[in-house]
C-alpha positions as a printed Julia matrix, in Angstrom:
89×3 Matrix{Float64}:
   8.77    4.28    1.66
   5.47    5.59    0.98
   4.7     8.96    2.28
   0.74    9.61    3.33
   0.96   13.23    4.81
   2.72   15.52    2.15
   1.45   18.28   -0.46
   2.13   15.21   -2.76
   0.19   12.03   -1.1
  -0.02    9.19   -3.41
  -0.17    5.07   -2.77
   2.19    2.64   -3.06
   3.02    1.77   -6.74
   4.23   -1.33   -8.04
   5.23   -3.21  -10.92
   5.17   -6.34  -12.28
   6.49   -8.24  -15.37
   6.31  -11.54  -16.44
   4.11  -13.98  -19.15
   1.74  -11.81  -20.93
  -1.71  -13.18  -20.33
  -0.19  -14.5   -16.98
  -2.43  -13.87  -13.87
  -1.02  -12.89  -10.19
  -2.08  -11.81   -6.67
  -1.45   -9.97   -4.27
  -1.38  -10.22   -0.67
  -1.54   -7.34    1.95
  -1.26   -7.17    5.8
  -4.95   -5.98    6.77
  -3.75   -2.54    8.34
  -0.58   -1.1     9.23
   0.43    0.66   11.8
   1.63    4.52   11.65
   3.94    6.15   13.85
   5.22    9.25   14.47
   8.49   10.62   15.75
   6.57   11.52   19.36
   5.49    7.57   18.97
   1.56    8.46   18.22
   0.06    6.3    16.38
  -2.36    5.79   13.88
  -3.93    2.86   11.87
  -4.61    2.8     8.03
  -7.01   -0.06    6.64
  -4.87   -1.63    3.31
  -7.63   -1.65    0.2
  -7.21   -5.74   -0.86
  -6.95   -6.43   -4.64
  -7.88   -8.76   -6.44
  -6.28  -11.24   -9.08
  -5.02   -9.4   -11.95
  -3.61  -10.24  -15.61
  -0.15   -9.48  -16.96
  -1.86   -8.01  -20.47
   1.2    -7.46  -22.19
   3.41   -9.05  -19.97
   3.5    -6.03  -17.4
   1.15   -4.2   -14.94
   1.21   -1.71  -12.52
  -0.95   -1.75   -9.06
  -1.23    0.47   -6.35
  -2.07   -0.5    -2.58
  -3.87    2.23   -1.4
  -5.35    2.56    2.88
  -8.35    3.89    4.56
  -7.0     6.32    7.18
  -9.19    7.24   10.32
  -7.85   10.44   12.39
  -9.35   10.69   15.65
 -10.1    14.26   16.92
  -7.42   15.66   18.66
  -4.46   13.61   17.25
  -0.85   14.82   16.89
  -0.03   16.83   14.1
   3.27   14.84   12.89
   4.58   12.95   10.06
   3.57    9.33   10.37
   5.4     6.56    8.56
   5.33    2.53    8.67
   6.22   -0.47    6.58
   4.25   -3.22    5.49
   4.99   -6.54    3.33
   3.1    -6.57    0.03
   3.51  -10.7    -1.81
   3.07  -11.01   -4.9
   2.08  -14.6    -6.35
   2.45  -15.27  -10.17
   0.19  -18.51  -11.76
Protein backbone atom coordinates (compact mmCIF):
# COMPACT_ATOMS: atom_id res chain seq x y z
CA UNK A 1 0.00 0.00 0.00
CA UNK A 2 1.42 3.27 -0.54
CA UNK A 3 0.04 6.06 1.46
CA UNK A 4 0.05 9.77 -0.39
CA UNK A 5 -1.78 11.94 2.30
CA UNK A 6 0.05 11.41 5.73
CA UNK A 7 2.61 13.59 7.90
CA UNK A 8 4.94 10.89 6.33
CA UNK A 9 4.21 10.87 2.32
CA UNK A 10 6.75 9.01 0.46
CA UNK A 11 6.60 6.85 -3.10
CA UNK A 12 6.48 3.51 -3.73
CA UNK A 13 9.86 1.73 -3.10
CA UNK A 14 11.09 -1.25 -4.64
CA UNK A 15 13.76 -3.62 -4.94
CA UNK A 16 15.39 -5.61 -7.18
CA UNK A 17 18.18 -8.28 -7.27
CA UNK A 18 19.59 -10.23 -9.77
CA UNK A 19 23.03 -10.34 -12.28
CA UNK A 20 25.15 -7.49 -11.37
CA UNK A 21 25.67 -5.43 -14.47
CA UNK A 22 22.18 -6.85 -15.53
CA UNK A 23 19.76 -4.18 -16.97
CA UNK A 24 15.75 -4.12 -16.30
CA UNK A 25 12.57 -2.06 -16.84
CA UNK A 26 9.91 -1.09 -15.58
CA UNK A 27 6.47 -0.69 -16.62
CA UNK A 28 3.72 1.54 -15.00
CA UNK A 29 -0.06 2.06 -15.64
CA UNK A 30 -0.09 5.86 -16.89
CA UNK A 31 -2.27 7.15 -13.83
CA UNK A 32 -4.13 5.61 -11.18
CA UNK A 33 -7.05 6.25 -9.83
CA UNK A 34 -7.62 7.51 -6.02
CA UNK A 35 -10.53 6.98 -4.00
CA UNK A 36 -11.78 7.85 -0.96
CA UNK A 37 -14.04 6.25 1.61
CA UNK A 38 -17.06 8.90 0.44
CA UNK A 39 -16.00 7.41 -3.25
CA UNK A 40 -14.29 10.94 -4.46
CA UNK A 41 -11.89 10.58 -6.57
CA UNK A 42 -8.79 11.80 -7.68
CA UNK A 43 -6.15 11.01 -10.41
CA UNK A 44 -2.28 10.89 -9.90
CA UNK A 45 0.00 10.91 -13.18
CA UNK A 46 2.76 7.74 -12.50
CA UNK A 47 6.49 9.41 -13.26
CA UNK A 48 7.80 6.52 -16.08
CA UNK A 49 11.41 5.28 -15.59
CA UNK A 50 13.62 4.38 -17.55
CA UNK A 51 15.97 1.22 -18.06
CA UNK A 52 18.18 0.80 -15.20
CA UNK A 53 21.38 -1.42 -14.25
CA UNK A 54 21.64 -3.97 -11.45
CA UNK A 55 25.32 -2.34 -10.35
CA UNK A 56 26.07 -4.75 -7.84
CA UNK A 57 23.51 -7.07 -8.47
CA UNK A 58 20.72 -4.95 -6.60
CA UNK A 59 18.82 -1.60 -6.97
CA UNK A 60 16.24 0.19 -5.50
CA UNK A 61 13.52 2.47 -7.53
CA UNK A 62 10.78 4.43 -6.52
CA UNK A 63 7.51 5.17 -8.67
CA UNK A 64 6.60 8.39 -7.71
CA UNK A 65 2.87 10.47 -9.26
CA UNK A 66 1.96 13.92 -10.20
CA UNK A 67 -1.16 14.69 -8.14
CA UNK A 68 -3.67 17.49 -9.32
CA UNK A 69 -6.34 18.62 -6.51
CA UNK A 70 -9.07 20.51 -7.90
CA UNK A 71 -10.44 23.39 -5.71
CA UNK A 72 -12.98 22.35 -3.56
CA UNK A 73 -12.23 18.57 -3.29
CA UNK A 74 -13.00 16.33 -0.29
CA UNK A 75 -10.76 16.37 2.45
CA UNK A 76 -10.30 12.38 2.90
CA UNK A 77 -7.77 9.77 2.75
CA UNK A 78 -7.42 8.53 -0.80
CA UNK A 79 -5.92 5.16 -1.62
CA UNK A 80 -5.59 2.90 -4.94
CA UNK A 81 -3.53 0.11 -6.39
CA UNK A 82 -1.67 -0.10 -9.41
CA UNK A 83 0.54 -2.97 -11.18
CA UNK A 84 4.21 -2.03 -11.43
CA UNK A 85 6.27 -5.06 -14.11
CA UNK A 86 9.38 -5.41 -13.85
CA UNK A 87 11.41 -6.94 -16.94
CA UNK A 88 15.02 -8.26 -16.37
CA UNK A 89 17.49 -8.60 -19.82
Amino acid sequence: MVTLFSNDQSAARFRVTGEAGAVYTIEVPDNVTLMSPQSSKLVAELVPLGPRHLGDGEDTFFVCAHLTVPAGQEVADYSGTFVVTVNYQ
